[in-house]
């Protein structure tokens, strides 16, 4: 009898330890036991290694008054990088692009916004190119910033920011096609319309070729991927840090035309993207049917406490499905 209680406690402890790292809403832990700090993340797959880049959120969350939406903020903490060969064990590689302090005129000052970093490799220049959303606390600046490195994990040198073709750029992502062309996909026109802009061959500047898609649909948090020659674009609605329903669109070419579809999510809380917001879709096989849907579970009043949701995404013809699974 005296062994029963310790055995029950041990079994409970083992169950908790097994369940915790893979349960959505808990933060991901790196191989050193630290919470992964990489929000609004993207992944670069290079030479058999996955590199995860994301926003470093640290410090107190505060509220910016007199905005038309719930503008909660933390200082820009720069961009982190983690590496993994199995998507499960993540090694902290350090700060890929640091924020600086004390220069309010700089795009990457801690007083600014540095969000949604994405990295692609340019095989012509042999450089790794990062784009990210650069803004002021009231989101009036609406620029896309670009940084470059010779190494996948960085450090990245910040080159500056632009309004692509004179247009707003807020929530954004990158997509690199099989033909080597890369695109900047960005919420524009006061977040009313998404724009897809072909980057120059070195990926360092927007070209003059761009299209306006999801016109007046008020979408953000774009994540683009390709499956069997078809292009897919997942987006969210614009509700600040609060979750809403994702939708997706399908096209024959990155520049469109894009045909809007419904919500890819199924299961409990599908109408709020399982309480999360899209950030990236990572291909998981050569056939183009299995993907990893990566999203943020924002905690708006404690932004560093935000967590991650990673779920399998399946493509069947033109149908995208993200099915809830508990772990
Ligand atoms: C929603 C965006 O998707 C986030 O990246 C962030 O910019 C928040 N809005 C800010 O409210």
Short mmCIF file of C-alpha atoms and ligand atoms in Angstrom, two decimals:
data_model
loop_
_atom_site.label_atom_id
_atom_site.label_comp_id
_atom_site.label_asym_id
_atom_site.label_seq_id
_atom_site.Cartn_x
_atom_site.Cartn_y
_atom_site.Cartn_z
CA UNK A 1 0.00 0.00 0.00
CA UNK A 2 2.82 2.43 0.93
CA UNK A 3 4.10 2.14 -2.67
CA UNK A 4 0.79 3.09 -4.30
CA UNK A 5 0.94 6.86 -3.72
CA UNK A 6 4.54 7.33 -4.95
CA UNK A 7 3.76 5.22 -8.04
CA UNK A 8 0.65 7.32 -8.83
CA UNK A 9 2.65 10.53 -8.37
CA UNK A 10 5.41 9.17 -10.63
CA UNK A 11 2.92 8.16 -13.33
CA UNK A 12 1.25 11.58 -13.19
CA UNK A 13 4.65 13.30 -13.45
CA UNK A 14 5.64 11.17 -16.44
CA UNK A 15 2.30 11.92 -18.17
CA UNK A 16 2.73 15.67 -17.58
CA UNK A 17 6.31 15.67 -18.82
CA UNK A 18 5.35 13.77 -21.96
CA UNK A 19 2.32 15.91 -22.73
CA UNK A 20 3.63 19.38 -21.97
CA UNK A 21 6.06 20.18 -24.80
CA UNK A 22 3.66 19.19 -27.55
CA UNK A 23 0.45 20.74 -26.20
CA UNK A 24 -0.67 23.85 -28.06
CA UNK A 25 -0.68 26.99 -25.99
CA UNK A 26 2.40 25.96 -24.03
CA UNK A 27 5.49 27.66 -25.27
CA UNK A 28 8.01 25.66 -27.27
CA UNK A 29 11.22 24.87 -25.41
CA UNK A 30 14.69 24.86 -26.99
CA UNK A 31 17.34 22.18 -26.32
CA UNK A 32 18.76 24.24 -23.45
CA UNK A 33 15.38 24.30 -21.71
CA UNK A 34 14.58 27.94 -22.52
CA UNK A 35 11.28 29.16 -23.95
CA UNK A 36 11.61 29.80 -27.68
CA UNK A 37 11.22 33.52 -28.37
CA UNK A 38 10.37 33.70 -32.09
CA UNK A 39 6.95 35.20 -32.81
CA UNK A 40 5.46 35.98 -36.23
CA UNK A 41 8.01 33.40 -37.38
CA UNK A 42 9.17 32.01 -40.70
CA UNK A 43 11.41 29.07 -41.60
CA UNK A 44 14.34 28.79 -44.02
CA UNK A 45 15.26 25.22 -45.02
CA UNK A 46 18.88 25.16 -46.13
CA UNK A 47 21.34 22.23 -46.51
CA UNK A 48 19.20 19.87 -44.43
CA UNK A 49 18.70 22.33 -41.56
CA UNK A 50 15.56 24.26 -40.60
CA UNK A 51 16.22 27.82 -39.44
CA UNK A 52 13.41 29.45 -37.48
CA UNK A 53 13.37 33.27 -37.41
CA UNK A 54 10.99 35.29 -35.27
CA UNK A 55 10.29 38.44 -33.30
CA UNK A 56 11.94 38.62 -29.89
CA UNK A 57 9.24 39.84 -27.51
CA UNK A 58 10.49 40.84 -24.07
CA UNK A 59 9.72 43.50 -21.49
CA UNK A 60 6.47 44.96 -20.27
CA UNK A 61 3.47 45.20 -22.57
CA UNK A 62 1.89 48.65 -22.75
CA UNK A 63 -1.14 50.13 -24.46
CA UNK A 64 -0.83 52.90 -27.08
CA UNK A 65 -3.83 55.19 -26.50
CA UNK A 66 -6.06 56.87 -29.08
CA UNK A 67 -5.80 54.17 -31.76
CA UNK A 68 -8.73 52.76 -33.69
CA UNK A 69 -7.72 49.26 -32.58
CA UNK A 70 -6.28 47.65 -29.44
CA UNK A 71 -2.66 48.72 -29.91
CA UNK A 72 -0.71 46.73 -27.31
CA UNK A 73 3.07 46.91 -27.69
CA UNK A 74 6.39 45.66 -26.35
CA UNK A 75 9.78 47.14 -27.31
CA UNK A 76 11.15 45.81 -30.60
CA UNK A 77 13.56 43.11 -29.40
CA UNK A 78 15.20 42.24 -32.72
CA UNK A 79 14.99 38.94 -34.59
CA UNK A 80 16.01 35.57 -33.15
CA UNK A 81 17.21 32.45 -34.94
CA UNK A 82 16.92 28.77 -33.91
CA UNK A 83 18.07 25.73 -35.88
CA UNK A 84 16.83 22.14 -36.03
CA UNK A 85 17.19 19.06 -38.20
CA UNK A 86 13.93 17.46 -37.05
CA UNK A 87 11.60 20.42 -36.23
CA UNK A 88 11.45 19.11 -32.68
CA UNK A 89 14.83 19.87 -31.13
CA UNK A 90 15.67 23.55 -31.56
CA UNK A 91 19.07 25.08 -30.85
CA UNK A 92 19.27 28.81 -30.14
CA UNK A 93 21.58 30.39 -32.74
CA UNK A 94 21.42 33.89 -31.25
CA UNK A 95 20.08 37.25 -32.35
CA UNK A 96 20.05 37.26 -36.16
CA UNK A 97 19.17 40.96 -36.44
CA UNK A 98 19.52 43.04 -33.26
CA UNK A 99 17.43 46.05 -32.32
CA UNK A 100 19.40 49.12 -31.27
CA UNK A 101 18.71 51.55 -28.45
CA UNK A 102 18.74 55.32 -28.29
CA UNK A 103 18.15 56.32 -31.92
CA UNK A 104 14.47 57.08 -32.43
CA UNK A 105 15.16 57.81 -36.12
CA UNK A 106 16.40 54.26 -36.77
CA UNK A 107 14.05 51.64 -38.24
CA UNK A 108 15.42 49.05 -35.83
CA UNK A 109 15.37 51.09 -32.62
CA UNK A 110 13.65 49.33 -29.71
CA UNK A 111 11.00 52.07 -29.87
CA UNK A 112 9.89 50.86 -33.31
CA UNK A 113 8.06 47.79 -34.62
CA UNK A 114 10.04 44.83 -36.08
CA UNK A 115 7.59 42.08 -37.03
CA UNK A 116 7.09 38.92 -39.12
CA UNK A 117 10.69 38.31 -40.35
CA UNK A 118 11.07 35.89 -43.27
CA UNK A 119 14.33 34.69 -44.86
CA UNK A 120 15.13 33.25 -48.31
CA UNK A 121 18.40 32.14 -49.88
CA UNK A 122 19.52 33.76 -53.13
CA UNK A 123 21.53 31.26 -55.18
CA UNK A 124 22.76 33.96 -57.61
CA UNK A 125 24.37 36.16 -54.95
CA UNK A 126 24.85 33.35 -52.38
CA UNK A 127 23.33 35.65 -49.75
CA UNK A 128 20.59 35.05 -47.21
CA UNK A 129 17.99 37.80 -47.44
CA UNK A 130 15.59 38.77 -44.65
CA UNK A 131 12.52 40.96 -45.09
CA UNK A 132 10.43 42.18 -42.16
CA UNK A 133 7.69 44.63 -41.25
CA UNK A 134 9.12 47.93 -39.97
CA UNK A 135 6.77 50.40 -38.35
CA UNK A 136 6.15 53.05 -35.73
CA UNK A 137 4.06 52.28 -32.66
CA UNK A 138 0.94 53.69 -34.31
CA UNK A 139 1.61 51.67 -37.50
CA UNK A 140 1.67 54.86 -39.59
CA UNK A 141 5.10 54.16 -41.14
CA UNK A 142 4.13 50.90 -42.96
CA UNK A 143 7.53 50.00 -44.47
CA UNK A 144 9.21 46.73 -45.46
CA UNK A 145 12.78 46.37 -44.18
CA UNK A 146 15.53 44.24 -45.71
CA UNK A 147 18.70 42.73 -44.22
CA UNK A 148 21.37 40.44 -45.64
CA UNK A 149 23.87 37.85 -44.41
CA UNK A 150 26.47 35.42 -45.75
CA UNK A 151 25.37 32.80 -43.19
CA UNK A 152 21.88 31.38 -42.69
CA UNK A 153 21.78 32.12 -38.95
CA UNK A 154 23.26 35.60 -39.39
CA UNK A 155 24.23 38.07 -38.12
CA UNK A 156 22.22 40.05 -40.70
CA UNK A 157 23.21 43.54 -41.81
CA UNK A 158 20.25 45.90 -41.98
CA UNK A 159 20.10 47.71 -45.35
CA UNK A 160 17.03 49.92 -44.89
CA UNK A 161 13.33 49.97 -45.60
CA UNK A 162 10.99 50.87 -48.45
CA UNK A 163 7.37 51.35 -49.34
CA UNK A 164 7.24 48.91 -52.28
CA UNK A 165 6.23 50.90 -55.37
CA UNK A 166 5.21 53.69 -53.01
CA UNK A 167 2.64 51.43 -51.31
CA UNK A 168 2.04 50.64 -47.60
CA UNK A 169 3.59 47.44 -46.33
CA UNK A 170 2.45 46.06 -42.97
CA UNK A 171 1.97 42.32 -42.26
CA UNK A 172 4.12 40.51 -44.81
CA UNK A 173 5.71 37.27 -45.90
CA UNK A 174 8.12 36.04 -48.57
CA UNK A 175 7.61 33.30 -51.11
CA UNK A 176 10.43 31.81 -53.22
CA UNK A 177 9.25 29.90 -56.25
CA UNK A 178 10.92 26.87 -57.90
CA UNK A 179 12.14 29.12 -60.75
CA UNK A 180 14.18 31.20 -58.28
CA UNK A 181 11.83 34.21 -58.37
CA UNK A 182 10.93 35.61 -54.95
CA UNK A 183 7.88 37.67 -53.96
CA UNK A 184 7.07 40.03 -51.11
CA UNK A 185 3.43 39.61 -50.09
CA UNK A 186 2.26 42.54 -47.96
CA UNK A 187 -0.88 44.03 -46.47
CA UNK A 188 -1.27 47.39 -48.21
CA UNK A 189 -3.63 50.27 -48.97
CA UNK A 190 -4.47 50.81 -45.28
CA UNK A 191 -4.68 47.01 -44.80
CA UNK A 192 -7.58 46.89 -47.28
CA UNK A 193 -5.77 45.02 -50.04
CA UNK A 194 -2.93 42.52 -50.22
CA UNK A 195 -0.16 43.24 -52.72
CA UNK A 196 2.22 40.70 -54.22
CA UNK A 197 5.45 42.21 -55.48
CA UNK A 198 8.15 40.43 -57.50
CA UNK A 199 11.55 41.13 -55.94
CA UNK A 200 14.60 42.00 -58.04
CA UNK A 201 16.94 39.12 -58.93
CA UNK A 202 19.11 39.81 -55.86
CA UNK A 203 15.93 39.86 -53.66
CA UNK A 204 17.08 43.17 -52.14
CA UNK A 205 14.49 45.49 -53.72
CA UNK A 206 10.89 45.43 -54.92
CA UNK A 207 10.58 45.35 -58.72
CA UNK A 208 7.96 47.39 -60.56
CA UNK A 209 5.94 44.20 -61.14
CA UNK A 210 3.21 43.75 -58.57
CA UNK A 211 -0.43 42.79 -58.34
CA UNK A 212 -3.29 43.81 -56.06
CA UNK A 213 -5.11 40.79 -54.66
CA UNK A 214 -7.91 40.17 -52.15
CA UNK A 215 -8.96 43.72 -53.02
CA UNK A 216 -10.91 45.45 -50.21
CA UNK A 217 -11.00 42.17 -48.26
CA UNK A 218 -9.06 43.57 -45.24
CA UNK A 219 -6.69 40.63 -44.82
CA UNK A 220 -3.35 40.33 -43.02
CA UNK A 221 -0.95 37.65 -41.64
CA UNK A 222 -0.22 36.23 -45.13
CA UNK A 223 1.38 32.78 -45.59
CA UNK A 224 1.96 31.54 -49.15
CA UNK A 225 2.90 28.05 -50.33
CA UNK A 226 2.85 25.91 -53.47
CA UNK A 227 1.47 22.43 -54.00
CA UNK A 228 1.63 20.51 -57.27
CA UNK A 229 1.92 23.65 -59.40
CA UNK A 230 -0.86 25.53 -57.60
CA UNK A 231 -0.30 28.48 -55.26
CA UNK A 232 -2.11 28.96 -51.96
CA UNK A 233 -2.38 32.05 -49.75
CA UNK A 234 -3.68 31.84 -46.19
CA UNK A 235 -4.61 35.13 -44.49
CA UNK A 236 -6.42 36.36 -41.39
CA UNK A 237 -8.88 39.21 -40.93
CA UNK A 238 -7.64 42.45 -39.31
CA UNK A 239 -8.62 42.35 -35.62
CA UNK A 240 -5.39 43.47 -33.94
CA UNK A 241 -4.03 40.77 -31.64
CA UNK A 242 -7.42 39.06 -31.31
CA UNK A 243 -8.01 35.87 -33.29
CA UNK A 244 -10.46 35.57 -36.17
CA UNK A 245 -11.27 33.17 -39.02
CA UNK A 246 -8.53 32.34 -41.53
CA UNK A 247 -9.38 32.00 -45.20
CA UNK A 248 -7.34 30.86 -48.16
CA UNK A 249 -7.10 31.64 -51.86
CA UNK A 250 -5.78 29.64 -54.82
CA UNK A 251 -3.97 30.74 -58.00
CA UNK A 252 -2.03 29.41 -60.99
CA UNK A 253 0.69 32.02 -60.56
CA UNK A 254 2.00 34.01 -57.56
CA UNK A 255 0.78 37.26 -59.11
CA UNK A 256 -2.71 35.82 -59.55
CA UNK A 257 -5.53 36.06 -60.32
CA UNK A 258 -6.41 34.59 -56.92
CA UNK A 259 -9.68 32.81 -56.24
CA UNK A 260 -10.92 33.10 -52.66
CA UNK A 261 -11.94 29.95 -50.83
CA UNK A 262 -13.29 29.43 -47.32
CA UNK A 263 -11.82 28.71 -43.93
CA UNK A 264 -9.28 25.85 -44.07
CA UNK A 265 -9.65 25.08 -40.35
CA UNK A 266 -11.92 22.33 -39.04
CA UNK A 267 -12.61 21.33 -35.45
CA UNK A 268 -13.30 23.22 -32.21
CA UNK A 269 -12.56 26.97 -32.48
CA UNK A 270 -12.04 26.73 -36.25
CA UNK A 271 -13.81 30.11 -36.56
CA UNK A 272 -10.93 31.74 -34.63
CA UNK A 273 -8.12 29.73 -36.30
CA UNK A 274 -8.01 27.76 -33.02
CA UNK A 275 -7.38 31.10 -31.21
CA UNK A 276 -4.28 31.77 -33.32
CA UNK A 277 -3.15 33.77 -36.37
CA UNK A 278 -1.22 32.47 -39.38
CA UNK A 279 2.45 33.26 -39.87
CA UNK A 280 4.00 30.59 -42.13
CA UNK A 281 3.34 27.34 -44.01
CA UNK A 282 6.32 24.97 -44.22
CA UNK A 283 6.47 22.22 -46.90
CA UNK A 284 7.05 18.80 -45.30
CA UNK A 285 7.54 16.54 -48.31
CA UNK A 286 8.59 16.58 -51.94
CA UNK A 287 5.12 15.57 -53.18
CA UNK A 288 3.54 18.82 -52.04
CA UNK A 289 0.68 17.38 -50.04
CA UNK A 290 1.91 17.67 -46.43
CA UNK A 291 2.70 20.98 -44.80
CA UNK A 292 3.13 22.46 -41.33
CA UNK A 293 0.78 25.35 -40.54
CA UNK A 294 2.51 27.74 -38.14
CA UNK A 295 0.57 30.33 -36.17
CA UNK A 296 0.80 32.62 -33.16
CA UNK A 297 -1.41 32.40 -30.09
CA UNK A 298 -1.14 36.06 -29.12
CA UNK A 299 -1.47 37.15 -25.51
CA UNK A 300 -2.25 40.80 -26.14
CA UNK A 301 -1.86 42.08 -22.56
CA UNK A 302 1.36 40.08 -22.06
CA UNK A 303 2.86 39.83 -25.54
CA UNK A 304 6.07 37.99 -24.44
CA UNK A 305 3.69 35.34 -23.03
CA UNK A 306 2.33 34.66 -26.54
CA UNK A 307 2.63 31.03 -27.63
CA UNK A 308 2.67 28.98 -30.81
CA UNK A 309 0.32 26.67 -32.68
CA UNK A 310 1.81 24.24 -35.20
CA UNK A 311 -0.63 21.89 -36.95
CA UNK A 312 -0.48 19.60 -39.99
CA UNK A 313 -1.93 21.15 -43.15
CA UNK A 314 -3.10 18.97 -46.01
CA UNK A 315 -3.76 19.82 -49.63
CA UNK A 316 -6.10 17.73 -51.73
CA UNK A 317 -6.57 19.27 -55.18
CA UNK A 318 -7.58 22.86 -54.45
CA UNK A 319 -8.80 22.04 -50.95
CA UNK A 320 -6.70 23.03 -47.96
CA UNK A 321 -7.51 21.46 -44.59
CA UNK A 322 -6.06 22.31 -41.19
CA UNK A 323 -7.60 19.86 -38.77
CA UNK A 324 -7.43 20.39 -35.01
CA UNK A 325 -5.46 17.79 -33.10
CA UNK A 326 -4.90 18.09 -29.37
CA UNK A 327 -1.15 17.67 -29.38
C1 LIG B 1 -1.93 41.83 -36.23
C2 LIG B 1 -0.67 41.49 -36.94
O1 LIG B 1 -0.87 40.32 -37.64
C3 LIG B 1 0.47 41.36 -35.96
O2 LIG B 1 1.64 40.98 -36.63
C4 LIG B 1 0.60 42.68 -35.27
O3 LIG B 1 0.99 43.65 -36.20
C5 LIG B 1 -0.72 43.08 -34.64
N1 LIG B 1 -1.79 43.09 -35.59
C6 LIG B 1 -0.66 44.42 -34.00
O4 LIG B 1 -1.92 44.79 -33.50
#
